[in-house]
Amino acid sequence: MADYVLAGGTVLTANGPIEADVHIANQVIEAIGPGDPPVANGAGERIDCTGLTIGPGLVDLHTHLREPGQEWKEDIESGSRAAVAGGFTAILAMPNTNPPIDSGHLARYVSDRSAQVGLCDVIPTGCITESMAGEGLAHLDELTAAGVRVFTDDGVTVADAGLLRRAMEYLVERDGLIAQHAEDPGLAGGGHMHEGAVSSWLGMAGLAAEAETTIVARDLTLVRMTGCRYHVAHASTAGTVALIEAAKQEGLPVTAEVAPHHLFFSDEAVRSMDPVYKMYPPLRTQGDVETLREGLETGVIDAVATDHAPHAAHEKDVPFEEAPRGVIGLETALGVVRTATGLDAGAIFDRMSVRPAEIAGLDRHGNWPAPGVAANLAVFDMDAQWTPDGFQSKSTNSPFIGLQLRGPPQYPFFEGKLVWRDGKVEQ
Amino acid sequence: MSFLGIEGHDRADLEVILDLADEFTEVLNRPIPRVPALQGKTVAHVFYESSTRTRLSFERAAKALSADVMNFAPGGSSVSKGESLKDTVLTLKAMGPDLMVVRHGSAGAPTRVAAWTGLPVVNAGDGAHQHPTQAMLDSLTIRRRFGKLDNLRIGIVGDIRHSRVARSNVAAFTTLGADVVLVAPRTLLPVDSREWPVTLSESLDEVIGDLDVVYLLRIQAERGGASVFPSLPEYVSRFGLTNRRFAAMNPEAVVMHPGPMNRGIEIADSVADDERALVLDQVANGVAARMAVLFWLLGGERSG
């Protein structure tokens, strides 16, 4: 007896899209296909998915949920709501909280809070260095024992190549992944936006594209040296795409993600000097935007990750150079990718669910719908127009408010349960 | 309407302001240098960066137009208690000024203030972005000396990369028809000059004989050494307006500087005191130019 039947939609399977009904029971997909018996009266719910697309629940490799320490911006509960409202069933929480997640008990705190909230899987990541100070190694064994597989000092670069080498050597046997925020501190030079014609004319200190590529190039030599899995967080430049492509051709264990806003806006948006366009890495040139889109389409860039970075309105509504970095993205991510790229639905779910789940080692997420698979699913209306206006996130620092996007999220299923419907948590 | 930068204003706008400034220069030369043009209006001066000459110049301009003046500086104020810029300017707005003059260390801050308050805002310098009234007083000084800016060759020398004066002057001078060459070591030139309607030079000696105006920028000593050029003496030897370079200038050419000057660094002591150095004319013209901007925004039909 099914709990839910998703009727009449397009199901994205490993063999491509099919028109079929999806039967969900006992946290798994029980059956897929037309002709299955209809749900008995009162025993389950039939959800009309005519015209809708059913795929694996989205997986975000990169979110900032601000808990513990900055709960006025976001917390695990509000972040979970934002996630499911955007069609995500698993999100990785960056460790740059206060305190930073650099030991096992802190990682367990995140997992425990995720389970308490129960809307989606919030998966802790761990710091590479203790207190994210860039000086000594974090408690990597404790973190690994607590289930952490992705290690990052996101927000800052591990600038010391010797220290990064030791982290890689340590993690390679533990199947850990190093996710690098690539920004050479010297070349970044305190910049507030992409260094180029626009920053030059506005008189704002620029952050050169080479601040990213020099770190990626350096790190790739360490990957060659150690064999550790390596992931470029929020790739923003054409140069990084070229480096990743060459590294993959060489056979290095390297992956990369791109943030939706880097697929949509260029540094031209900063001419308004509106801090809603301030994020790190900064919005780059139109040429970078196009190369990132191509890289995502060809698969050189494996995944889309939001870099969801909430900030309270009063923190962001200041002069551009004084504003904190980052924008929220969970609730608009798929719509932005759908609008900004030529990817079809299958490719979008590959880059936003299947590949990120593989990179993070998540067995229960990112599986193409099939009988017996965990029922972590997302249903989208891929071709409808939609204008974001309100958010579940505690913060509203989104550059997409009021813009017309395609592909509004409809129904997220987490472990077999519809968790979100009509703008609120499903009871 | 606000005056946030030169960009967005066409030649006609700038010439209206310069023509008004000429009229106000005449006012300032009267026995009683005051007109009731802005009587009953209140101008709030909001200066987040320390400034003496610019604030005094604005104050003199407002008072010569019979406007009332409110002065705000963050030291010892609510700002030291953590008040945000937005709350501060909304608080000031509640006291009823008709216009705000804003100086701030962050590029774009006056633009935010204009959006938050809905008041006309004059940018009195924001980060390395713009300082448009400086550009108007400099354009006025050049126009009064040469009659027009068309086809003049103006060299701007020094720390262009970090200079709001350079950015607004390039926009104003070229809009008014001048040719501008930027002269500095590469580390002080614009990092990407594609949008700058100028030519670039790394040799003052190569261009000095062709210039009608040598516009010197203040060199900040802290930029020497490890920062952007090797040492001050090396800077002076290549880019300082020494007596030798002054002698190589066209005899009709003039020297300008937005002040405060570093004598012996960007400008030789005796050059600074030469009659062809228009530094004090610039200061005097600053009052008339700022009167013109205030009147342009608040006076007559253009107000509101």
XYZ file of C-alpha atoms in Angstrom:
731
model
C 0.000 0.000 0.000
C 1.613 3.204 -1.147
C 1.929 6.270 1.041
C 1.936 8.508 -2.021
C 1.451 8.078 -5.730
C 2.972 10.794 -7.896
C 0.707 10.509 -10.866
C 1.130 11.584 -14.428
C 4.548 13.269 -14.287
C 7.793 12.834 -16.179
C 10.186 10.682 -14.175
C 13.912 11.170 -14.698
C 15.352 7.668 -14.563
C 18.855 6.402 -15.153
C 17.716 5.514 -18.665
C 16.179 8.855 -19.381
C 12.799 10.477 -18.832
C 9.663 8.362 -18.871
C 6.008 9.135 -18.310
C 5.047 7.102 -15.291
C 3.536 7.068 -11.835
C 5.858 6.840 -8.828
C 4.644 4.854 -5.835
C 6.281 5.695 -2.528
C 5.994 3.502 0.546
C 8.086 2.840 3.638
C 10.667 5.502 2.740
C 11.488 3.976 -0.617
C 10.178 4.005 -4.145
C 7.995 0.949 -4.277
C 7.253 0.971 -7.967
C 7.481 3.099 -11.066
C 5.277 2.674 -14.032
C 1.890 3.038 -15.539
C -0.757 0.471 -14.832
C 0.018 0.023 -11.153
C -3.083 -0.230 -9.031
C -4.481 3.112 -7.876
C -4.227 4.088 -4.279
C -6.994 2.703 -2.119
C -9.308 5.285 -0.642
C -7.813 6.866 2.445
C -4.750 4.667 2.460
C -2.441 7.118 0.782
C -2.382 10.263 -1.277
C -2.449 10.653 -5.004
C -0.561 13.776 -6.069
C -1.269 15.038 -9.537
C 2.068 15.590 -11.242
C 0.748 16.228 -14.717
C 3.243 18.423 -16.530
C 5.734 18.148 -13.655
C 9.189 16.576 -13.546
C 10.181 14.081 -10.837
C 13.866 13.657 -10.100
C 16.188 12.848 -7.248
C 16.057 15.398 -4.411
C 18.627 18.120 -4.921
C 21.943 17.954 -3.063
C 23.851 21.108 -2.163
C 27.557 20.768 -1.472
C 27.884 24.276 -0.095
C 25.626 26.075 2.380
C 26.240 28.356 5.331
C 23.610 27.711 7.995
C 25.263 29.941 10.630
C 24.478 27.576 13.528
C 26.132 27.541 15.987
C 26.975 31.157 16.639
C 25.168 33.422 14.179
C 21.576 32.326 14.485
C 20.256 35.787 13.713
C 21.283 35.168 10.095
C 20.094 31.572 9.773
C 19.890 28.363 11.764
C 19.606 24.697 10.950
C 15.828 24.806 11.194
C 15.332 27.822 8.914
C 18.071 26.586 6.608
C 16.332 23.214 6.365
C 13.080 24.931 5.452
C 14.870 26.993 2.804
C 16.429 23.791 1.477
C 13.216 21.842 1.053
C 11.432 24.904 -0.307
C 14.096 24.867 -3.017
C 13.805 21.136 -3.674
C 16.892 20.027 -1.728
C 16.833 16.891 0.394
C 20.476 16.972 1.470
C 22.699 19.959 2.116
C 26.249 20.189 3.355
C 26.753 22.780 6.081
C 30.037 24.666 5.889
C 32.107 24.588 9.080
C 32.861 28.321 9.372
C 30.477 28.740 12.284
C 31.285 30.093 15.723
C 32.909 27.949 16.957
C 34.115 26.401 13.708
C 33.324 22.700 13.222
C 36.815 21.385 13.823
C 36.123 18.435 16.132
C 33.834 15.432 16.379
C 31.365 16.681 18.959
C 30.702 19.847 16.973
C 30.013 17.821 13.826
C 27.630 15.612 15.815
C 25.845 18.723 17.035
C 25.034 19.603 13.410
C 23.860 16.056 12.614
C 21.744 15.930 15.761
C 20.087 19.262 15.011
C 19.412 18.054 11.490
C 17.664 14.959 12.830
C 15.629 17.033 15.311
C 14.388 19.295 12.534
C 13.824 16.325 10.263
C 13.050 18.124 7.010
C 16.152 17.094 5.109
C 19.648 15.801 5.759
C 21.957 18.560 6.967
C 25.386 17.030 6.667
C 28.311 18.517 8.562
C 31.574 19.323 6.881
C 34.726 19.778 8.913
C 37.529 22.284 9.041
C 40.892 21.395 7.587
C 42.710 23.432 10.205
C 42.093 23.838 13.907
C 39.768 26.752 14.660
C 40.005 27.456 10.912
C 43.107 29.422 11.821
C 45.268 27.971 9.056
C 48.011 26.903 11.444
C 47.535 23.307 12.628
C 45.358 20.397 11.534
C 41.786 20.125 12.807
C 40.734 16.951 14.644
C 40.491 15.040 11.396
C 40.058 11.567 12.901
C 37.305 12.698 15.250
C 35.583 14.422 12.370
C 35.905 11.339 10.192
C 34.485 9.185 13.002
C 31.550 11.593 13.224
C 30.805 10.929 9.573
C 32.469 13.931 7.994
C 33.786 13.275 4.481
C 34.215 16.814 3.163
C 36.863 19.061 4.720
C 37.176 22.750 4.051
C 38.173 26.054 5.607
C 35.614 27.703 3.349
C 35.601 31.455 3.680
C 39.366 31.482 3.658
C 42.042 29.610 1.746
C 44.396 27.156 3.362
C 47.265 29.381 2.317
C 50.100 27.302 3.772
C 50.919 24.705 1.113
C 52.853 22.569 3.582
C 49.884 22.373 5.923
C 47.518 21.567 3.074
C 49.867 18.810 1.935
C 49.760 17.241 5.405
C 45.956 17.416 5.462
C 45.829 15.738 2.061
C 48.246 13.018 3.138
C 46.209 12.410 6.260
C 42.855 12.298 4.520
C 43.747 10.244 1.477
C 43.487 6.946 3.396
C 40.242 8.071 5.018
C 38.603 8.851 1.678
C 38.289 12.471 2.715
C 37.697 15.239 0.233
C 39.447 18.595 0.438
C 37.179 21.407 -0.734
C 39.232 24.539 -1.248
C 38.059 28.139 -1.126
C 40.676 29.269 -3.643
C 41.694 32.886 -3.047
C 45.341 33.807 -2.649
C 45.312 36.374 0.157
C 48.098 38.504 -1.321
C 46.615 38.700 -4.809
C 43.126 39.189 -3.393
C 44.540 42.306 -1.780
C 41.437 43.205 0.198
C 39.413 43.490 -2.992
C 35.659 43.929 -2.897
C 34.727 42.954 -6.456
C 36.272 41.424 -9.565
C 39.389 43.292 -10.610
C 38.809 44.581 -14.111
C 37.400 47.420 -16.147
C 34.399 47.911 -13.878
C 36.319 47.943 -10.587
C 38.867 50.268 -12.150
C 36.257 52.775 -13.209
C 34.330 52.550 -9.919
C 37.484 52.964 -7.864
C 36.880 49.819 -5.863
C 39.729 47.563 -4.850
C 39.626 44.554 -7.132
C 40.054 40.862 -6.487
C 41.966 39.438 -9.442
C 40.831 36.272 -11.187
C 44.398 35.066 -10.692
C 43.830 35.008 -6.919
C 41.696 31.934 -7.612
C 43.703 30.286 -10.367
C 47.076 30.498 -8.634
C 45.680 28.587 -5.635
C 43.945 25.990 -7.822
C 47.122 25.490 -9.868
C 49.209 25.128 -6.720
C 46.736 22.725 -5.145
C 46.648 20.537 -8.232
C 50.365 19.923 -7.853
C 49.663 18.814 -4.272
C 46.919 16.485 -5.516
C 49.447 14.987 -7.934
C 51.839 14.603 -5.003
C 49.402 13.081 -2.487
C 46.565 11.495 -4.463
C 43.986 13.133 -2.231
C 40.515 13.880 -3.625
C 40.203 17.596 -4.250
C 37.239 19.802 -4.961
C 37.209 23.430 -6.064
C 34.501 25.292 -4.196
C 32.592 27.995 -6.098
C 34.778 28.116 -9.226
C 34.341 31.585 -10.686
C 36.876 32.057 -13.473
C 37.528 30.748 -16.962
C 41.085 29.998 -15.870
C 39.861 27.609 -13.191
C 37.688 25.779 -15.725
C 40.753 25.268 -17.920
C 42.826 23.995 -14.990
C 40.109 21.528 -13.940
C 39.692 20.298 -17.483
C 43.403 19.615 -17.825
C 43.562 17.952 -14.400
C 40.687 15.654 -15.296
C 42.338 14.725 -18.583
C 45.418 13.865 -16.585
C 43.295 11.605 -14.390
C 43.627 13.503 -11.129
C 40.817 12.935 -8.577
C 39.477 16.445 -8.995
C 35.965 17.898 -9.033
C 34.513 21.393 -9.085
C 31.319 23.252 -8.324
C 29.869 26.530 -9.556
C 27.380 28.767 -7.779
C 24.139 29.756 -9.535
C 24.861 33.483 -9.282
C 28.153 33.022 -11.136
C 26.154 31.518 -14.017
C 23.760 34.459 -14.102
C 25.406 37.795 -13.319
C 28.657 39.449 -14.385
C 30.548 42.257 -12.670
C 28.465 44.702 -14.691
C 25.814 44.252 -11.983
C 28.144 45.909 -9.465
C 27.902 49.253 -11.264
C 24.771 49.807 -9.165
C 27.026 49.563 -6.066
C 24.191 47.612 -4.447
C 25.665 45.261 -1.816
C 23.250 42.508 -2.843
C 25.804 41.862 -5.612
C 28.705 41.458 -3.198
C 29.918 37.883 -2.858
C 33.233 36.004 -2.769
C 34.361 34.939 -5.186
C 33.043 38.083 -6.807
C 30.891 38.275 -9.910
C 33.353 37.945 -12.790
C 33.255 39.032 -16.442
C 30.698 37.957 -19.010
C 33.424 35.811 -20.574
C 33.862 33.961 -17.286
C 30.091 33.505 -16.996
C 29.934 31.939 -20.436
C 32.911 29.667 -19.799
C 31.368 28.508 -16.508
C 28.093 27.708 -18.275
C 29.969 25.726 -20.915
C 32.011 23.958 -18.254
C 28.828 22.928 -16.470
C 27.264 21.764 -19.724
C 30.262 19.667 -20.755
C 30.712 18.279 -17.260
C 34.146 19.791 -16.621
C 32.360 21.421 -13.706
C 30.632 18.599 -11.893
C 28.078 20.318 -9.755
C 26.060 23.399 -8.930
C 26.361 24.415 -5.273
C 24.603 27.432 -3.887
C 27.127 28.928 -1.451
C 23.956 29.957 0.404
C 25.286 32.752 2.635
C 22.606 34.474 4.696
C 23.164 37.921 6.205
C 20.641 40.000 8.105
C 19.168 42.979 6.282
C 20.802 45.508 8.578
C 24.201 43.914 8.003
C 23.874 43.993 4.226
C 22.222 47.419 3.849
C 25.452 49.394 4.162
C 27.945 50.835 1.662
C 29.211 48.160 -0.735
C 32.768 48.071 0.541
C 31.562 47.580 4.123
C 29.008 44.899 3.361
C 29.554 41.259 4.324
C 30.077 38.851 1.476
C 27.528 36.426 0.171
C 23.994 35.861 -1.065
C 21.340 33.297 -0.241
C 20.596 30.708 -2.911
C 18.820 27.552 -1.740
C 15.349 28.619 -2.791
C 16.258 29.897 -6.238
C 19.062 27.536 -7.258
C 17.363 25.276 -9.765
C 15.381 28.130 -11.261
C 18.560 30.111 -11.858
C 20.321 27.166 -13.469
C 17.254 26.419 -15.579
C 17.096 30.059 -16.696
C 20.802 30.711 -17.220
C 21.932 27.524 -18.962
C 20.884 25.319 -21.827
C 20.899 22.185 -19.666
C 17.930 19.843 -20.033
C 16.111 18.510 -16.990
C 18.181 15.325 -16.800
C 21.455 17.237 -16.915
C 20.246 19.708 -14.280
C 19.381 16.888 -11.865
C 22.723 15.277 -12.665
C 24.643 18.447 -11.727
C 22.412 19.351 -8.795
C 21.773 15.940 -7.259
C 23.516 12.877 -8.703
C 27.034 14.275 -9.011
C 27.073 16.238 -5.756
C 25.806 13.156 -3.888
C 28.630 11.115 -5.416
C 31.200 13.763 -4.489
C 29.976 13.906 -0.886
C 29.540 10.126 -0.632
C 25.810 10.229 0.144
C 24.249 6.823 -0.556
C 20.642 7.756 0.106
C 20.630 10.866 -2.053
C 21.262 11.587 -5.689
C 19.849 8.299 -6.940
C 17.830 8.299 -10.155
C 14.319 7.157 -9.270
C 14.009 3.354 -9.418
C 12.198 0.701 -7.401
C 13.876 0.132 -4.047
C 15.712 3.460 -4.024
C 15.397 5.770 -1.011
C 12.511 8.136 -1.677
C 14.444 11.396 -1.565
C 12.839 13.157 -4.477
C 12.058 16.582 -5.825
C 9.250 17.576 -8.147
C 9.632 20.714 -10.268
C 7.538 22.454 -12.864
C 10.506 22.818 -15.173
C 8.963 25.140 -17.755
C 6.715 27.393 -15.691
C 7.699 31.010 -15.150
C 8.173 32.139 -11.617
C 9.279 35.246 -9.730
C 10.913 34.785 -6.319
C 9.591 37.173 -3.690
C 9.476 35.623 -0.213
C 11.965 33.281 1.425
C 12.034 30.628 4.139
C 15.557 31.648 4.996
C 15.834 34.113 7.855
C 17.670 36.408 5.448
C 16.636 37.954 2.160
C 19.982 38.882 0.620
C 19.108 37.527 -2.804
C 19.920 39.218 -6.112
C 17.106 37.216 -7.743
C 14.160 38.915 -6.002
C 11.745 40.095 -8.642
C 13.550 38.455 -11.566
C 11.667 36.071 -13.789
C 12.999 32.518 -13.540
C 11.905 29.170 -14.932
C 11.288 25.992 -12.978
C 9.550 26.637 -9.657
C 9.978 23.891 -7.025
C 6.812 21.943 -6.170
C 7.101 18.881 -3.914
C 10.148 17.652 -2.013
C 10.037 14.132 -0.556
C 12.468 13.355 2.250
C 12.796 9.716 3.225
C 9.451 8.911 1.723
C 7.545 11.812 3.248
C 6.253 14.942 1.563
C 7.870 17.600 3.734
C 6.822 20.833 2.050
C 3.655 21.928 0.278
C 2.099 25.282 -0.628
C 4.750 27.312 1.120
C 4.765 25.530 4.437
C 5.987 22.477 6.293
C 3.728 19.515 5.622
C 2.353 18.159 8.903
C 18.162 64.936 -8.246
C 21.581 64.355 -6.758
C 25.174 65.040 -7.766
C 26.822 61.704 -7.032
C 29.429 61.660 -9.777
C 30.324 63.229 -13.098
C 29.175 60.147 -14.952
C 25.568 60.511 -16.009
C 25.886 64.251 -16.563
C 26.390 65.504 -20.095
C 28.330 68.497 -21.320
C 25.272 70.738 -21.118
C 24.812 69.939 -17.403
C 28.439 70.646 -16.638
C 28.374 73.920 -18.569
C 25.249 75.072 -16.727
C 27.107 74.479 -13.453
C 30.209 76.298 -14.711
C 28.142 79.247 -15.946
C 26.405 79.459 -12.562
C 29.819 79.309 -10.907
C 30.973 82.277 -12.960
C 27.961 84.237 -11.720
C 28.624 83.232 -8.126
C 32.262 84.235 -8.473
C 30.962 87.722 -9.163
C 28.767 87.478 -6.050
C 31.742 86.448 -3.947
C 33.617 89.542 -5.101
C 30.871 91.919 -3.876
C 31.317 93.921 -0.672
C 28.593 91.786 0.897
C 29.237 88.389 -0.694
C 25.874 86.810 -0.035
C 22.666 86.261 -1.998
C 19.313 84.990 -0.678
C 19.092 82.281 -3.326
C 18.662 79.415 -0.850
C 17.181 81.334 2.041
C 15.119 78.989 4.180
C 16.892 75.891 2.875
C 19.011 73.710 5.134
C 22.066 71.782 4.023
C 23.354 68.903 6.182
C 27.074 68.191 5.966
C 27.711 64.536 6.741
C 31.452 63.969 6.786
C 32.581 60.490 7.747
C 36.149 61.212 6.665
C 38.104 63.968 8.233
C 38.229 66.957 5.934
C 38.914 70.573 6.588
C 39.095 72.312 3.249
C 36.209 70.524 1.587
C 33.880 70.907 4.565
C 34.755 74.573 5.020
C 34.345 75.198 1.316
C 30.869 73.642 1.319
C 29.972 75.594 4.450
C 31.101 78.864 2.914
C 29.173 78.056 -0.268
C 25.945 77.247 1.588
C 26.166 80.371 3.733
C 26.898 82.613 0.750
C 23.593 81.335 -0.655
C 21.906 82.132 2.709
C 21.213 78.463 3.435
C 21.351 77.118 6.968
C 23.962 74.494 7.706
C 23.953 71.418 9.943
C 27.330 69.802 10.493
C 27.723 66.159 11.386
C 30.970 64.323 12.051
C 31.105 60.839 13.526
C 33.723 61.472 16.213
C 32.099 61.505 19.652
C 28.654 60.975 18.131
C 26.225 58.091 18.053
C 28.466 56.491 15.432
C 31.001 55.700 18.131
C 28.117 53.929 19.879
C 27.674 51.685 16.851
C 24.944 53.455 14.917
C 24.798 52.463 11.267
C 25.173 54.916 8.420
C 21.561 54.286 7.436
C 20.207 55.069 10.905
C 22.437 58.125 11.188
C 21.294 59.682 7.936
C 17.649 58.844 8.585
C 18.000 60.520 11.986
C 19.502 63.592 10.351
C 16.797 63.563 7.694
C 14.158 63.681 10.443
C 15.564 67.073 11.413
C 14.475 68.392 8.060
C 17.440 69.251 5.849
C 16.747 69.882 2.173
C 20.001 68.355 0.931
C 22.878 66.288 2.261
C 26.531 66.701 1.427
C 28.191 63.347 2.106
C 31.822 62.364 2.385
C 32.566 58.746 3.215
C 35.488 56.357 2.951
C 33.488 53.753 1.058
C 32.792 53.957 -2.663
C 29.078 54.237 -3.288
C 28.109 55.400 0.208
C 26.504 58.670 -1.037
C 24.496 56.635 -3.542
C 23.134 54.553 -0.664
C 22.369 57.689 1.333
C 20.403 59.131 -1.589
C 18.421 55.902 -1.875
C 17.697 55.692 1.850
C 16.725 59.321 2.413
C 15.210 60.324 -0.904
C 16.981 63.665 -0.456
C 19.236 65.334 -3.004
C 22.777 64.286 -2.131
C 26.049 65.891 -3.152
C 28.968 63.493 -3.113
C 31.851 65.228 -1.353
C 34.162 62.286 -1.961
C 33.529 58.544 -1.593
C 36.454 56.162 -1.305
C 38.402 56.093 -4.561
C 35.202 56.507 -6.569
C 34.217 60.132 -7.248
C 34.653 63.672 -5.986
C 32.524 65.548 -8.493
C 32.593 69.038 -6.948
C 36.399 68.875 -7.066
C 36.069 68.164 -10.789
C 33.773 71.162 -11.197
C 36.108 73.543 -9.381
C 39.057 72.226 -11.390
C 37.142 72.580 -14.652
C 36.144 76.093 -13.597
C 39.755 76.986 -12.834
C 40.927 75.738 -16.226
C 38.066 77.400 -18.097
C 38.739 80.719 -16.419
C 42.408 80.462 -17.359
C 42.085 79.213 -20.948
C 38.497 80.212 -21.856
C 37.520 76.625 -22.610
C 38.702 73.065 -22.140
C 38.312 71.969 -25.765
C 41.479 70.445 -27.167
C 43.561 71.297 -24.122
C 46.114 68.639 -23.196
C 45.793 67.831 -19.515
C 48.212 65.502 -17.792
C 47.142 63.965 -14.471
C 50.219 62.766 -12.612
C 50.483 60.497 -9.594
C 48.382 57.987 -7.722
C 45.551 57.716 -10.212
C 44.589 54.178 -9.222
C 43.505 55.169 -5.732
C 42.246 58.669 -6.547
C 38.611 59.787 -6.605
C 39.864 63.170 -7.846
C 41.395 61.528 -10.904
C 38.232 59.564 -11.670
C 35.914 62.558 -11.530
C 38.392 64.845 -13.306
C 38.912 62.417 -16.172
C 35.157 62.268 -16.665
C 34.671 66.047 -16.433
C 37.698 67.134 -18.492
C 36.951 64.733 -21.349
C 33.224 65.550 -21.306
C 34.236 69.206 -21.703
C 36.455 68.424 -24.682
C 39.974 68.089 -23.278
C 42.485 65.339 -24.023
C 43.726 63.642 -20.879
C 46.922 61.692 -20.388
C 47.513 59.803 -17.157
C 51.130 59.714 -16.006
C 52.329 57.331 -13.301
C 54.208 54.115 -12.711
C 52.182 51.104 -13.780
C 51.286 50.293 -10.188
C 49.503 53.628 -9.812
C 47.773 53.669 -13.216
C 44.254 52.228 -13.558
C 44.448 48.466 -13.270
C 42.305 48.197 -16.391
C 41.897 51.403 -18.391
C 39.502 50.106 -21.067
C 36.714 52.410 -19.896
C 38.929 55.434 -19.329
C 38.797 57.891 -22.253
C 42.498 58.707 -21.852
C 45.988 57.839 -22.951
C 48.570 56.474 -20.528
C 52.234 57.269 -20.025
C 54.853 55.991 -17.652
C 57.210 58.884 -18.383
C 56.518 62.441 -17.272
C 59.569 63.614 -19.223
C 58.093 62.332 -22.494
C 54.821 64.236 -22.175
C 55.643 67.315 -20.111
C 56.393 69.602 -23.064
C 53.009 68.863 -24.691
C 50.792 69.645 -21.736
C 48.656 72.735 -21.125
C 47.814 71.631 -17.595
C 49.987 69.537 -15.309
C 47.591 68.231 -12.662
C 49.486 66.697 -9.750
C 47.937 64.295 -7.254
C 49.014 63.933 -3.682
C 51.375 61.029 -3.132
C 50.607 59.214 0.079
C 53.862 58.333 1.751
C 52.496 55.008 2.971
C 52.276 53.820 -0.621
C 56.067 53.896 -0.889
C 58.352 51.075 0.061
C 56.843 47.626 -0.045
C 53.547 48.901 -1.398
C 53.341 50.262 -4.935
C 56.621 52.003 -5.717
C 60.075 51.340 -4.380
C 60.748 54.570 -2.494
C 59.762 58.230 -2.420
C 63.101 59.449 -3.876
C 62.674 57.105 -6.826
C 59.142 58.411 -7.338
C 60.334 62.014 -7.238
C 63.118 61.333 -9.708
C 60.675 60.022 -12.302
C 57.329 61.678 -11.548
C 57.943 64.699 -9.326
C 57.366 68.158 -10.826
C 60.923 69.320 -10.210
C 62.329 72.689 -11.234
C 63.922 71.044 -14.274
C 60.605 69.595 -15.437
C 58.797 72.865 -14.677
C 61.287 74.613 -16.978
C 60.494 72.077 -19.699
C 56.798 72.964 -19.634
C 55.111 75.043 -22.294
C 55.386 78.685 -21.066
C 51.596 79.075 -21.089
C 51.016 75.837 -19.227
C 49.797 75.800 -15.618
C 50.190 73.558 -12.599
C 47.278 72.351 -10.480
C 46.963 70.278 -7.322
C 43.880 69.390 -5.245
C 45.797 69.797 -1.999
C 47.108 69.238 0.491
C 50.509 69.320 -1.229
C 53.623 67.413 -0.253
C 56.291 70.003 -1.099
C 59.451 68.323 -2.255
C 57.654 65.150 -3.290
C 55.113 65.522 -6.093
C 55.827 69.253 -6.409
C 59.040 71.214 -5.890
C 58.824 73.937 -3.263
C 59.443 76.843 -5.626
C 57.047 75.451 -8.253
C 54.292 75.375 -5.665
C 54.747 79.124 -5.133
C 55.039 80.063 -8.826
C 52.293 82.241 -10.292
C 51.562 79.479 -12.805
C 50.639 77.163 -9.945
C 46.887 77.693 -9.564
C 46.469 75.881 -6.266
C 44.934 78.823 -4.411
C 42.736 79.725 -7.389
C 41.376 76.200 -7.178
C 40.525 76.692 -3.522
C 38.837 80.030 -4.227
C 36.908 78.599 -7.188
C 35.796 75.722 -4.982
C 33.386 77.980 -3.130
C 31.788 79.276 -6.341
C 31.626 75.803 -7.891
C 29.921 74.379 -4.800
C 27.496 77.300 -4.700
C 26.676 76.449 -8.305
C 26.037 72.793 -7.521
C 23.882 73.574 -4.492
C 21.875 76.149 -6.420
C 21.544 73.823 -9.399
C 20.032 71.142 -7.138
C 17.921 73.302 -4.820
C 17.283 76.600 -6.535
C 14.665 77.605 -9.065
C 12.866 75.239 -11.385
C 15.232 72.329 -10.979
C 14.450 71.805 -7.338
C 12.324 68.917 -6.109
